[in-house]
XYZ file of N, CA and C in Angstrom:
873
model
N -28.462 -35.237 -7.195
C -29.722 -35.715 -7.749
C -29.967 -37.142 -7.298
N -31.232 -37.466 -6.977
C -31.597 -38.815 -6.553
C -32.886 -39.223 -7.230
N -32.912 -40.447 -7.765
C -34.108 -40.963 -8.397
C -34.535 -42.239 -7.697
N -35.846 -42.377 -7.518
C -36.403 -43.565 -6.860
C -37.703 -43.887 -7.583
N -37.693 -44.918 -8.419
C -38.839 -45.171 -9.276
C -39.022 -43.992 -10.220
N -40.243 -43.446 -10.254
C -40.510 -42.273 -11.087
C -40.293 -40.962 -10.336
N -39.925 -41.060 -9.070
C -39.660 -39.849 -8.281
C -38.224 -39.390 -8.486
N -38.044 -38.087 -8.495
C -36.697 -37.541 -8.654
C -36.588 -36.240 -7.858
N -35.491 -36.095 -7.150
C -35.214 -34.876 -6.402
C -33.832 -34.376 -6.796
N -33.771 -33.180 -7.333
C -32.503 -32.601 -7.782
C -32.235 -31.302 -7.039
N -31.002 -31.103 -6.654
C -30.576 -29.889 -5.966
C -29.580 -29.142 -6.839
N -29.885 -27.890 -7.150
C -28.998 -27.046 -7.939
C -28.487 -25.922 -7.038
N -27.180 -25.737 -7.020
C -26.559 -24.747 -6.145
C -25.646 -23.850 -6.978
N -25.732 -22.552 -6.764
C -24.833 -21.620 -7.458
C -23.399 -21.858 -6.998
N -22.461 -21.684 -7.908
C -21.046 -21.966 -7.603
C -20.538 -21.215 -6.365
N -20.848 -19.915 -6.204
C -20.328 -19.216 -5.022
C -20.875 -19.776 -3.706
N -22.018 -20.458 -3.787
C -22.667 -20.980 -2.584
C -22.193 -22.391 -2.249
N -21.766 -23.122 -3.257
C -21.444 -24.539 -3.085
C -20.438 -24.782 -1.956
N -19.450 -23.921 -1.825
C -18.419 -24.104 -0.796
C -18.988 -23.986 0.614
N -20.196 -23.399 0.725
C -20.812 -23.203 2.037
C -21.817 -24.306 2.376
N -21.898 -25.318 1.497
C -22.801 -26.444 1.719
C -22.012 -27.611 2.325
N -22.535 -28.203 3.377
C -21.884 -29.357 4.001
C -22.940 -30.333 4.502
N -22.486 -31.493 4.930
C -23.356 -32.516 5.525
C -24.554 -32.855 4.639
N -24.285 -33.039 3.350
C -25.349 -33.413 2.411
C -25.683 -34.892 2.582
N -26.933 -35.179 2.887
C -27.380 -36.560 3.088
C -28.665 -36.803 2.317
N -28.776 -38.015 1.752
C -29.956 -38.372 0.961
C -30.461 -39.741 1.421
N -31.750 -39.828 1.658
C -32.378 -41.092 2.045
C -33.675 -41.249 1.259
N -34.225 -42.450 1.267
C -35.486 -42.694 0.574
C -36.303 -43.749 1.267
N -37.603 -43.750 0.986
C -38.513 -44.749 1.563
C -39.612 -45.061 0.561
N -39.804 -46.353 0.272
C -40.880 -46.789 -0.613
C -42.145 -47.036 0.203
N -43.283 -46.595 -0.319
C -44.560 -46.869 0.348
C -45.536 -47.576 -0.585
N -45.015 -48.120 -1.700
C -45.844 -48.903 -2.607
C -46.176 -50.245 -1.979
N -46.668 -51.177 -2.772
C -47.088 -52.480 -2.266
C -45.972 -53.137 -1.464
N -46.286 -53.497 -0.223
C -45.322 -54.159 0.635
C -44.132 -53.305 1.025
N -44.259 -52.009 0.813
C -43.148 -51.076 1.059
C -41.907 -51.470 0.247
N -42.168 -52.094 -0.909
C -41.090 -52.514 -1.804
C -41.129 -51.712 -3.100
N -42.332 -51.608 -3.700
C -42.453 -50.894 -4.963
C -42.234 -49.398 -4.765
N -41.510 -48.817 -5.709
C -41.159 -47.397 -5.616
C -42.112 -46.509 -6.412
N -43.301 -47.036 -6.765
C -44.271 -46.184 -7.453
C -44.839 -45.116 -6.513
N -44.756 -45.372 -5.222
C -45.147 -44.400 -4.203
C -44.042 -44.354 -3.149
N -43.918 -43.200 -2.492
C -42.884 -43.064 -1.469
C -42.291 -41.672 -1.469
N -41.050 -41.584 -0.997
C -40.444 -40.264 -0.909
C -38.929 -40.298 -0.896
N -38.336 -39.172 -1.244
C -36.884 -38.959 -1.195
C -36.633 -37.777 -0.268
N -35.702 -37.932 0.637
C -35.377 -36.882 1.598
C -33.927 -36.453 1.406
N -33.703 -35.152 1.285
C -32.360 -34.603 1.128
C -32.153 -33.515 2.176
N -31.057 -33.596 2.925
C -30.737 -32.596 3.943
C -29.341 -32.042 3.719
N -29.144 -30.785 4.086
C -27.832 -30.154 3.968
C -27.702 -29.067 5.022
N -26.471 -28.672 5.274
C -26.192 -27.560 6.180
C -25.588 -26.413 5.385
N -26.124 -25.210 5.590
C -25.661 -24.024 4.887
C -24.934 -23.107 5.872
N -23.729 -22.709 5.511
C -22.888 -21.833 6.325
C -22.640 -22.411 7.722
N -22.675 -23.710 7.835
C -22.404 -24.437 9.082
C -23.388 -24.122 10.200
N -24.471 -23.414 9.862
C -25.405 -23.003 10.917
C -26.860 -23.331 10.618
N -27.216 -23.470 9.349
C -28.620 -23.603 8.977
C -28.869 -24.934 8.294
N -29.699 -25.749 8.908
C -30.020 -27.065 8.360
C -31.284 -26.972 7.516
N -31.169 -27.317 6.225
C -32.293 -27.307 5.295
C -32.600 -28.734 4.858
N -33.876 -29.065 4.734
C -34.268 -30.397 4.258
C -35.385 -30.278 3.231
N -35.366 -31.204 2.268
C -36.351 -31.241 1.198
C -36.906 -32.661 1.110
N -38.213 -32.769 1.073
C -38.877 -34.070 0.962
C -39.715 -34.070 -0.304
N -39.332 -34.888 -1.291
C -40.126 -35.056 -2.512
C -40.929 -36.337 -2.355
N -42.246 -36.254 -2.532
C -43.094 -37.412 -2.251
C -44.143 -37.627 -3.329
N -44.510 -38.890 -3.485
C -45.639 -39.287 -4.323
C -46.484 -40.220 -3.470
N -47.645 -39.725 -3.027
C -48.461 -40.449 -2.056
C -49.597 -41.217 -2.730
N -50.281 -42.016 -1.926
C -51.374 -42.869 -2.425
C -52.448 -42.038 -3.120
N -53.009 -42.587 -4.178
C -54.005 -41.888 -4.991
C -55.435 -42.192 -4.538
N -56.390 -41.646 -5.281
C -57.829 -41.912 -5.186
C -58.532 -41.097 -4.108
N -59.863 -40.994 -4.282
C -60.704 -40.207 -3.396
C -61.337 -41.085 -2.324
N -61.706 -40.463 -1.211
C -62.364 -41.186 -0.129
C -61.511 -41.247 1.125
N -62.170 -41.448 2.268
C -61.470 -41.413 3.549
C -60.417 -42.506 3.677
N -60.697 -43.689 3.127
C -59.725 -44.790 3.185
C -58.395 -44.373 2.566
N -58.450 -43.713 1.418
C -57.232 -43.317 0.724
C -56.596 -42.091 1.378
N -57.423 -41.234 1.977
C -56.885 -40.107 2.748
C -56.040 -40.636 3.915
N -56.555 -41.616 4.627
C -55.802 -42.208 5.735
C -54.509 -42.851 5.246
N -54.581 -43.452 4.058
C -53.386 -44.069 3.467
C -52.322 -43.010 3.185
N -52.737 -41.860 2.679
C -51.782 -40.778 2.404
C -51.130 -40.273 3.696
N -51.940 -40.123 4.732
C -51.395 -39.688 6.021
C -50.364 -40.688 6.532
N -50.652 -41.973 6.377
C -49.712 -43.002 6.812
C -48.452 -42.985 5.954
N -48.604 -42.726 4.655
C -47.435 -42.624 3.767
C -46.477 -41.544 4.265
N -47.023 -40.388 4.639
C -46.175 -39.294 5.134
C -45.426 -39.728 6.381
N -46.128 -40.362 7.293
C -45.499 -40.865 8.529
C -44.382 -41.837 8.207
N -44.644 -42.753 7.276
C -43.648 -43.778 6.932
C -42.417 -43.161 6.257
N -42.633 -42.167 5.405
C -41.506 -41.525 4.718
C -40.618 -40.790 5.718
N -41.228 -40.013 6.606
C -40.446 -39.249 7.575
C -39.685 -40.160 8.538
N -40.310 -41.250 8.920
C -39.659 -42.151 9.868
C -38.703 -43.127 9.196
N -38.945 -43.435 7.931
C -38.096 -44.411 7.244
C -36.943 -43.805 6.473
N -36.951 -42.479 6.318
C -35.903 -41.815 5.532
C -35.273 -40.689 6.354
N -34.824 -41.018 7.546
C -34.211 -40.027 8.432
C -32.796 -39.700 7.969
N -32.475 -38.421 7.978
C -31.104 -37.997 7.679
C -30.349 -37.667 8.964
N -31.022 -37.804 10.078
C -30.419 -37.643 11.400
C -30.503 -38.983 12.103
N -29.557 -39.263 12.972
C -29.495 -40.563 13.635
C -30.761 -40.885 14.422
N -31.365 -39.862 15.035
C -32.500 -40.107 15.923
C -33.810 -39.500 15.430
N -33.749 -38.336 14.779
C -34.967 -37.579 14.517
C -35.254 -37.449 13.025
N -36.545 -37.316 12.697
C -36.895 -37.069 11.299
C -36.609 -35.604 10.966
N -36.719 -35.259 9.685
C -36.297 -33.930 9.244
C -37.164 -32.813 9.815
N -38.406 -33.129 10.199
C -39.261 -32.104 10.777
C -38.726 -31.620 12.122
N -37.960 -32.475 12.788
C -37.401 -32.129 14.095
C -35.914 -31.772 14.031
N -35.229 -32.230 13.005
C -33.773 -32.043 12.951
C -33.338 -30.942 11.992
N -34.279 -30.180 11.436
C -33.951 -29.144 10.459
C -34.495 -27.791 10.904
N -33.816 -26.730 10.492
C -34.330 -25.394 10.756
C -35.477 -25.057 9.806
N -35.345 -25.508 8.559
C -36.396 -25.274 7.573
C -36.583 -26.550 6.758
N -37.840 -26.937 6.541
C -38.159 -28.157 5.786
C -39.184 -27.817 4.710
N -38.968 -28.348 3.510
C -39.927 -28.230 2.417
C -40.432 -29.617 2.043
N -41.730 -29.766 1.895
C -42.333 -31.006 1.403
C -43.028 -30.675 0.087
N -42.740 -31.432 -0.953
C -43.263 -31.097 -2.269
C -43.504 -32.345 -3.107
N -44.383 -32.205 -4.095
C -44.616 -33.301 -5.022
C -46.096 -33.557 -5.250
N -46.375 -34.708 -5.836
C -47.748 -35.157 -6.064
C -48.229 -35.801 -4.769
N -48.745 -34.989 -3.881
C -49.183 -35.485 -2.578
C -50.572 -36.117 -2.640
N -51.280 -35.871 -3.726
C -52.524 -36.573 -4.045
C -53.702 -36.292 -3.114
N -53.610 -35.276 -2.273
C -54.768 -34.937 -1.440
C -55.835 -34.286 -2.305
N -57.090 -34.615 -1.996
C -58.188 -34.267 -2.881
C -59.123 -33.211 -2.289
N -59.993 -32.729 -3.151
C -61.089 -31.869 -2.730
C -62.165 -32.748 -2.119
N -62.592 -32.403 -0.912
C -63.649 -33.193 -0.267
C -64.698 -32.252 0.311
N -65.932 -32.360 -0.205
C -67.022 -31.506 0.239
C -67.781 -32.151 1.398
N -68.411 -31.343 2.245
C -69.197 -31.915 3.357
C -70.382 -32.692 2.835
N -70.830 -33.650 3.620
C -71.958 -34.489 3.230
C -73.161 -34.182 4.108
N -74.337 -34.484 3.573
C -75.543 -34.282 4.362
C -75.750 -35.471 5.300
N -76.848 -35.487 6.030
C -77.076 -36.531 7.024
C -77.228 -37.914 6.410
N -77.604 -37.952 5.155
C -77.757 -39.246 4.474
C -76.425 -39.779 3.977
N -75.360 -38.980 4.115
C -74.035 -39.451 3.718
C -73.655 -39.101 2.310
N -74.455 -38.296 1.635
C -74.147 -37.911 0.258
C -73.716 -36.456 0.214
N -72.975 -36.107 -0.845
C -72.588 -34.711 -1.035
C -73.848 -33.863 -1.093
N -73.816 -32.688 -0.485
C -75.006 -31.869 -0.357
C -75.791 -31.792 -1.663
N -77.092 -32.032 -1.561
C -77.938 -32.207 -2.735
C -78.002 -30.985 -3.629
N -77.779 -29.803 -3.077
C -77.864 -28.587 -3.885
C -76.835 -28.554 -4.993
N -75.858 -29.457 -4.927
C -74.816 -29.472 -5.947
C -74.915 -30.709 -6.835
N -76.072 -31.377 -6.833
C -76.221 -32.587 -7.636
C -76.833 -32.311 -9.008
N -76.645 -31.143 -9.523
C -77.142 -30.823 -10.851
C -76.220 -31.436 -11.908
N -76.762 -31.702 -13.054
C -75.998 -32.232 -14.186
C -75.359 -33.583 -13.892
N -75.920 -34.340 -12.949
C -75.337 -35.638 -12.607
C -75.400 -36.601 -13.787
N -76.541 -36.655 -14.441
C -76.691 -37.636 -15.510
C -75.719 -37.378 -16.651
N -75.525 -36.117 -17.023
C -74.620 -35.808 -18.133
C -73.180 -36.075 -17.758
N -72.812 -35.800 -16.515
C -71.436 -36.048 -16.094
C -71.189 -37.532 -15.961
N -72.173 -38.266 -15.372
C -71.990 -39.698 -15.169
C -71.840 -40.443 -16.477
N -72.537 -39.969 -17.517
C -72.482 -40.682 -18.783
C -71.095 -40.664 -19.402
N -70.270 -39.691 -19.024
C -68.930 -39.602 -19.605
C -67.854 -40.082 -18.648
N -68.255 -40.578 -17.473
C -67.271 -41.031 -16.493
C -67.081 -42.524 -16.588
N -66.085 -43.041 -15.887
C -65.797 -44.473 -15.878
C -66.454 -45.175 -14.719
N -67.203 -44.435 -13.847
C -67.838 -45.055 -12.691
C -69.163 -45.679 -13.100
N -69.743 -46.455 -12.207
C -70.978 -47.183 -12.496
C -72.156 -46.222 -12.488
N -72.901 -46.154 -13.592
C -74.032 -45.251 -13.704
C -75.120 -45.702 -12.739
N -75.686 -44.730 -12.009
C -76.786 -45.034 -11.106
C -76.355 -45.380 -9.701
N -75.085 -45.647 -9.466
C -74.632 -46.002 -8.116
C -74.516 -44.755 -7.271
N -74.613 -44.919 -5.942
C -74.475 -43.797 -5.025
C -73.103 -43.175 -5.137
N -72.078 -44.030 -5.248
C -70.713 -43.530 -5.366
C -70.566 -42.671 -6.612
N -71.180 -43.134 -7.700
C -71.104 -42.386 -8.947
C -71.761 -41.026 -8.800
N -72.914 -40.978 -8.129
C -73.614 -39.722 -7.937
C -72.817 -38.769 -7.060
N -72.191 -39.306 -6.023
C -71.389 -38.463 -5.143
C -70.206 -37.854 -5.885
N -69.513 -38.678 -6.698
C -68.387 -38.171 -7.484
C -68.868 -37.098 -8.447
N -70.000 -37.350 -9.087
C -70.532 -36.391 -10.050
C -70.947 -35.099 -9.365
N -71.557 -35.211 -8.175
C -71.976 -34.020 -7.441
C -70.766 -33.206 -7.011
N -69.742 -33.884 -6.518
C -68.521 -33.192 -6.101
C -67.853 -32.531 -7.293
N -67.832 -33.253 -8.431
C -67.242 -32.697 -9.647
C -67.995 -31.439 -10.069
N -69.318 -31.503 -9.999
C -70.136 -30.370 -10.408
C -69.898 -29.152 -9.517
N -69.838 -29.390 -8.203
C -69.605 -28.273 -7.280
C -68.214 -27.677 -7.483
N -67.211 -28.559 -7.656
C -65.849 -28.082 -7.873
C -65.765 -27.252 -9.151
N -66.408 -27.717 -10.211
C -66.362 -26.990 -11.476
C -67.065 -25.636 -11.371
N -68.125 -25.565 -10.559
C -68.773 -24.269 -10.332
C -67.776 -23.267 -9.753
N -66.987 -23.711 -8.781
C -66.011 -22.835 -8.134
C -64.874 -22.479 -9.086
N -64.432 -23.454 -9.878
C -63.348 -23.220 -10.829
C -63.770 -22.215 -11.897
N -64.944 -22.436 -12.454
C -65.404 -21.592 -13.563
C -65.711 -20.161 -13.135
N -65.988 -19.969 -11.845
C -66.229 -18.612 -11.343
C -64.973 -18.010 -10.715
N -63.845 -18.738 -10.823
C -62.581 -18.224 -10.329
C -62.482 -18.141 -8.817
N -63.235 -18.964 -8.116
C -63.224 -18.946 -6.650
C -62.208 -19.957 -6.140
N -60.970 -19.511 -5.988
C -59.895 -20.350 -5.480
C -59.553 -19.883 -4.063
N -58.400 -20.228 -3.577
C -57.949 -19.708 -2.296
C -58.823 -20.125 -1.127
N -58.633 -19.442 0.016
C -59.254 -19.853 1.270
C -60.764 -19.692 1.292
N -61.312 -18.823 0.465
C -62.762 -18.645 0.433
C -63.416 -19.430 -0.697
N -62.609 -20.182 -1.442
C -63.137 -20.942 -2.567
C -62.820 -22.415 -2.468
N -62.298 -22.983 -3.553
C -62.061 -24.418 -3.618
C -61.074 -24.902 -2.558
N -60.078 -24.074 -2.251
C -59.068 -24.461 -1.254
C -59.689 -24.742 0.110
N -60.829 -24.150 0.379
C -61.535 -24.361 1.648
C -61.862 -25.833 1.863
N -62.014 -26.593 0.771
C -62.406 -27.996 0.859
C -61.230 -28.948 0.615
N -60.032 -28.417 0.660
C -58.822 -29.205 0.427
C -58.510 -30.110 1.618
N -58.337 -31.399 1.352
C -58.050 -32.367 2.417
C -56.760 -32.050 3.166
N -55.748 -31.587 2.455
C -54.424 -31.443 3.054
C -54.405 -30.388 4.155
N -54.848 -29.180 3.857
C -54.749 -28.143 4.888
C -55.714 -28.416 6.034
N -56.854 -29.069 5.745
C -57.770 -29.446 6.819
C -57.167 -30.547 7.682
N -56.432 -31.478 7.052
C -55.795 -32.558 7.798
C -54.687 -32.066 8.704
N -53.920 -31.079 8.230
C -52.857 -30.504 9.054
C -53.468 -29.785 10.253
N -54.542 -29.032 10.025
C -55.209 -28.328 11.114
C -55.770 -29.292 12.149
N -56.194 -30.478 11.684
C -56.755 -31.483 12.588
C -55.684 -32.321 13.277
N -54.429 -32.169 12.853
C -53.342 -32.925 13.449
C -53.165 -34.315 12.884
N -53.723 -34.567 11.687
C -53.603 -35.897 11.076
C -52.229 -36.131 10.466
N -51.523 -35.060 10.093
C -50.212 -35.186 9.458
C -49.509 -33.846 9.482
N -48.189 -33.859 9.345
C -47.365 -32.668 9.136
C -47.777 -31.485 10.031
N -47.861 -31.751 11.314
C -48.265 -30.730 12.269
C -47.314 -29.533 12.218
N -47.869 -28.343 12.232
C -47.142 -27.068 12.201
C -46.554 -26.727 10.839
N -46.806 -27.542 9.817
C -46.382 -27.168 8.464
C -47.346 -26.125 7.908
N -46.823 -25.284 7.038
C -47.625 -24.248 6.395
C -48.075 -24.738 5.023
N -49.377 -24.701 4.782
C -49.895 -24.986 3.451
C -50.261 -23.655 2.811
N -49.688 -23.400 1.674
C -49.927 -22.120 1.009
C -51.281 -22.168 0.305
N -52.195 -21.241 0.590
C -53.457 -21.196 -0.153
C -53.187 -21.121 -1.652
N -53.941 -21.866 -2.416
C -53.682 -21.988 -3.861
C -54.536 -20.982 -4.633
N -53.947 -19.887 -5.119
C -54.706 -18.858 -5.836
C -54.810 -19.152 -7.326
N -54.818 -20.428 -7.688
C -54.849 -20.816 -9.099
C -55.771 -22.019 -9.272
N -56.012 -22.379 -10.519
C -56.880 -23.513 -10.820
C -56.280 -24.805 -10.278
N -57.116 -25.766 -9.885
C -56.594 -27.047 -9.414
C -55.750 -27.731 -10.482
N -54.754 -28.471 -10.051
C -53.759 -29.034 -10.971
C -54.071 -30.457 -11.413
N -55.200 -31.017 -10.968
C -55.560 -32.400 -11.290
C -57.088 -32.498 -11.342
N -57.679 -33.280 -12.212
C -57.090 -34.139 -13.246
C -57.382 -33.474 -14.574
N -56.341 -33.133 -15.317
C -56.486 -32.286 -16.491
C -56.209 -33.042 -17.789
N -56.751 -32.496 -18.868
C -56.420 -32.999 -20.199
C -55.008 -32.550 -20.565
N -54.353 -33.306 -21.404
C -52.962 -33.012 -21.764
C -52.922 -31.974 -22.889
N -53.234 -30.759 -22.515
C -53.226 -29.641 -23.439
C -53.021 -28.362 -22.632
N -52.599 -27.283 -23.274
C -52.371 -26.037 -22.533
C -53.636 -25.573 -21.818
N -53.462 -24.923 -20.691
C -54.602 -24.439 -19.933
C -55.147 -25.492 -18.983
N -56.262 -25.163 -18.358
C -56.868 -26.046 -17.369
C -58.200 -26.574 -17.886
N -58.174 -27.800 -18.386
C -59.363 -28.472 -18.900
C -59.437 -29.820 -18.199
N -60.546 -30.088 -17.499
C -60.588 -31.204 -16.563
C -61.318 -32.432 -17.089
N -60.855 -33.593 -16.654
C -61.516 -34.851 -16.942
C -62.649 -35.057 -15.934
N -63.732 -35.673 -16.387
C -64.910 -35.826 -15.538
C -64.764 -36.916 -14.476
N -63.785 -37.821 -14.648
C -63.703 -38.972 -13.743
C -63.287 -38.613 -12.328
N -62.650 -37.453 -12.138
C -62.125 -37.085 -10.829
C -62.562 -35.665 -10.468
N -62.700 -35.413 -9.185
C -63.012 -34.070 -8.711
C -61.760 -33.200 -8.831
N -61.822 -32.046 -9.495
C -60.650 -31.179 -9.599
C -60.060 -30.898 -8.211
N -58.750 -31.115 -8.082
C -58.118 -31.047 -6.763
C -56.715 -30.461 -6.848
N -56.267 -29.939 -5.701
C -54.898 -29.432 -5.576
C -53.992 -30.564 -5.087
N -53.692 -31.484 -5.975
C -52.890 -32.650 -5.592
C -51.403 -32.336 -5.526
N -50.966 -31.323 -6.220
C -49.536 -31.015 -6.373
C -49.204 -29.797 -5.520
N -48.301 -29.968 -4.557
C -48.162 -28.956 -3.529
C -46.716 -28.719 -3.086
N -46.520 -27.582 -2.445
C -45.287 -27.256 -1.731
C -45.688 -26.789 -0.337
N -45.148 -27.434 0.688
C -45.381 -27.039 2.071
C -44.047 -26.711 2.716
N -44.086 -26.004 3.820
C -42.836 -25.715 4.509
C -43.073 -25.572 6.010
N -42.001 -25.722 6.756
C -42.046 -25.570 8.203
C -40.708 -25.031 8.681
N -40.751 -24.043 9.572
C -39.546 -23.522 10.200
C -39.559 -23.899 11.670
N -38.389 -24.241 12.187
C -38.260 -24.621 13.587
C -38.764 -23.488 14.475
N -39.620 -23.810 15.442
C -40.284 -22.784 16.254
C -39.296 -21.865 16.958
N -38.144 -22.403 17.384
C -37.163 -21.604 18.122
C -36.486 -20.556 17.254
N -36.728 -20.591 15.921
C -36.132 -19.567 15.059
C -36.500 -18.170 15.540
N -37.678 -18.027 16.086
C -38.139 -16.711 16.509
C -37.455 -16.223 17.781
N -36.641 -17.055 18.404
C -35.975 -16.642 19.642
C -34.471 -16.552 19.469
N -33.970 -16.791 18.252
C -32.536 -16.730 18.002
C -32.195 -15.379 17.393
N -31.301 -14.661 18.026
C -30.903 -13.371 17.475
C -32.041 -12.373 17.541
N -32.631 -12.075 16.398
C -33.706 -11.101 16.307
C -35.058 -11.797 16.274
N -35.953 -11.388 17.139
C -37.296 -11.979 17.154
C -38.170 -11.301 16.101
N -39.099 -12.080 15.579
C -39.974 -11.523 14.549
C -40.808 -10.360 15.080
N -41.281 -10.473 16.339
C -42.137 -9.417 16.853
C -41.369 -8.134 17.174
N -40.003 -8.190 17.123
C -39.210 -6.988 17.325
C -39.042 -6.218 16.018
N -39.332 -6.882 14.920
C -39.190 -6.250 13.617
C -40.338 -6.722 12.731
N -41.524 -6.125 12.857
C -42.686 -6.572 12.088
C -42.371 -6.631 10.601
N -42.796 -7.695 9.981
C -42.563 -7.862 8.553
C -41.298 -8.621 8.231
N -40.454 -8.868 9.242
C -39.233 -9.636 8.985
C -39.548 -11.117 9.055
N -39.192 -11.873 8.034
C -39.451 -13.307 7.984
C -38.145 -14.056 7.797
N -37.940 -15.100 8.588
C -36.774 -15.950 8.404
C -36.940 -16.821 7.161
N -38.190 -17.129 6.830
C -38.499 -17.838 5.596
C -39.691 -17.125 4.964
N -39.463 -16.573 3.792
C -40.499 -15.782 3.135
C -40.855 -16.384 1.784
N -42.157 -16.557 1.560
C -42.639 -17.030 0.262
C -42.631 -15.877 -0.726
N -41.995 -16.087 -1.878
C -41.909 -15.052 -2.908
C -42.903 -15.292 -4.039
N -43.107 -16.560 -4.386
C -44.062 -16.870 -5.455
C -44.556 -18.298 -5.297
N -45.732 -18.555 -5.883
C -46.342 -19.892 -5.821
C -47.374 -19.951 -6.930
N -47.139 -20.811 -7.932
C -48.023 -20.816 -9.093
C -47.993 -22.151 -9.813
N -49.034 -22.384 -10.596
C -49.116 -23.580 -11.431
C -48.599 -23.272 -12.833
N -48.108 -24.307 -13.509
C -47.548 -24.164 -14.857
C -48.596 -24.631 -15.864
N -49.394 -23.701 -16.343
C -50.564 -24.035 -17.156
C -50.215 -24.627 -18.512
N -49.043 -24.333 -19.054
C -48.702 -24.769 -20.409
C -48.029 -26.139 -20.457
N -47.842 -26.758 -19.325
C -47.252 -28.100 -19.256
C -48.293 -29.107 -19.744
N -47.930 -29.983 -20.719
C -48.932 -30.825 -21.384
C -48.623 -32.319 -21.398
N -47.596 -32.772 -20.702
C -47.216 -34.181 -20.804
C -47.748 -35.044 -19.666
N -48.703 -34.531 -18.894
C -49.243 -35.287 -17.768
C -50.681 -34.855 -17.506
N -51.420 -35.659 -16.720
C -52.747 -35.244 -16.301
C -52.691 -34.402 -15.028
N -51.480 -34.029 -14.617
C -51.243 -33.041 -13.556
C -50.572 -31.820 -14.173
N -50.816 -30.656 -13.587
C -50.034 -29.474 -13.900
C -49.008 -29.299 -12.785
N -47.716 -29.187 -13.115
C -46.726 -28.976 -12.058
C -46.886 -27.583 -11.442
N -46.352 -27.425 -10.261
C -46.348 -26.120 -9.619
C -44.910 -25.717 -9.328
N -44.697 -24.444 -9.049
C -43.365 -23.956 -8.716
C -43.490 -22.852 -7.670
N -42.452 -22.738 -6.862
C -42.457 -21.720 -5.831
C -41.059 -21.182 -5.624
N -40.953 -19.997 -5.059
C -39.665 -19.407 -4.711
C -39.755 -18.873 -3.288
N -38.685 -19.065 -2.522
C -38.675 -18.676 -1.123
C -37.326 -18.027 -0.791
N -37.339 -17.104 0.131
C -36.110 -16.494 0.629
C -35.910 -16.917 2.081
N -34.698 -17.381 2.397
C -34.379 -17.835 3.743
C -33.252 -16.980 4.310
N -33.417 -16.516 5.525
C -32.345 -15.806 6.215
C -31.546 -16.820 7.025
N -30.290 -17.066 6.674
C -29.484 -18.052 7.398
C -29.314 -17.670 8.866
N -29.119 -18.652 9.709
C -28.945 -18.404 11.139
C -27.784 -17.460 11.415
N -26.734 -17.540 10.587
C -25.551 -16.702 10.804
C -25.866 -15.215 10.674
N -26.978 -14.876 10.030
C -27.335 -13.469 9.833
C -28.442 -12.998 10.759
N -28.848 -13.855 11.675
C -29.980 -13.488 12.513
C -29.631 -12.459 13.575
N -28.365 -12.370 13.946
C -27.962 -11.351 14.892
C -28.147 -9.979 14.247
N -28.775 -9.078 14.957
C -29.140 -7.791 14.355
C -27.933 -7.013 13.853
N -26.825 -7.066 14.571
C -25.644 -6.324 14.123
C -25.122 -6.879 12.820
N -25.196 -8.210 12.650
C -24.753 -8.809 11.392
C -25.695 -8.425 10.262
N -26.993 -8.360 10.575
C -27.965 -7.995 9.551
C -27.696 -6.587 9.037
N -27.264 -5.690 9.941
C -27.035 -4.303 9.543
C -25.719 -4.145 8.789
N -24.677 -4.839 9.263
C -23.337 -4.619 8.725
C -23.007 -5.475 7.510
N -23.743 -6.570 7.332
C -23.412 -7.474 6.240
C -24.163 -7.086 4.975
N -23.489 -7.186 3.854
C -24.145 -6.948 2.561
C -24.763 -8.224 2.018
N -24.496 -9.345 2.683
C -25.053 -10.617 2.235
C -26.525 -10.659 2.574
N -27.308 -11.130 1.649
C -28.754 -11.186 1.877
C -29.191 -12.635 1.978
N -30.496 -12.828 1.912
C -31.071 -14.147 2.106
C -30.639 -15.132 1.036
N -30.617 -16.396 1.433
C -30.429 -17.465 0.457
C -31.766 -17.726 -0.212
N -31.745 -18.039 -1.480
C -32.994 -18.258 -2.206
C -33.177 -19.728 -2.554
N -34.402 -20.197 -2.414
C -34.761 -21.569 -2.771
C -35.843 -21.485 -3.832
N -35.605 -22.147 -4.966
C -36.586 -22.142 -6.051
C -37.130 -23.542 -6.254
């Protein structure tokens, strides 16, 4: 277990598996003010399983707030964490691991397209006055109207249950940024089939505060080394076989001690030692599980 400011990364291993874990390394990087304060930053933990499979976990808390300036800050935070908290002498975990998980309050927001005048599309500016009156932003300002319009559009999608790739997730900064090459290239962002996890009232269920656009700030991402598909058994030789398979991904609606709802996921990993087809057939050992 490692704690850095309010960030914490804990690794739990079943007793029969512990003997097969080696080369455990932990590093950290602060990205708060002056790269000194630990209110923002990340913790990186790497290990080797069965002497063949390198796994890494990155727990991060990135810069907050909406807008392109803060989006760029978050992208830079990721770069700084990966480069400042290397568990390999030369390479960051994205290059030195077979499988990498990035998780935490990544703070990426919902961002809707703007019209030519630079404002959120006008068709979603309904109920601005009522929303603005309960927000902390300046009433009547353009920024206030844009936040209110975005909030209104997001709530329309939430209330009609339109999540995932055809709904609110379509406007998620994180997966759009990865596709554009702004950060975490080749990482997989799991479409979120649940209500956004921020910014919520501290009560069971999903009830949102008006000051912020409902967003998927809390995430789990993963990346597998590209050469995995050429070691032992190739994926295209056995359709449906995954070296890293997502089993579940969900938000914890009953969590009430924060204005975020935590998320949880489960994944199955096939260790490199089992990738040879003959071993897969003859061995009773199955995938390692990551929760």
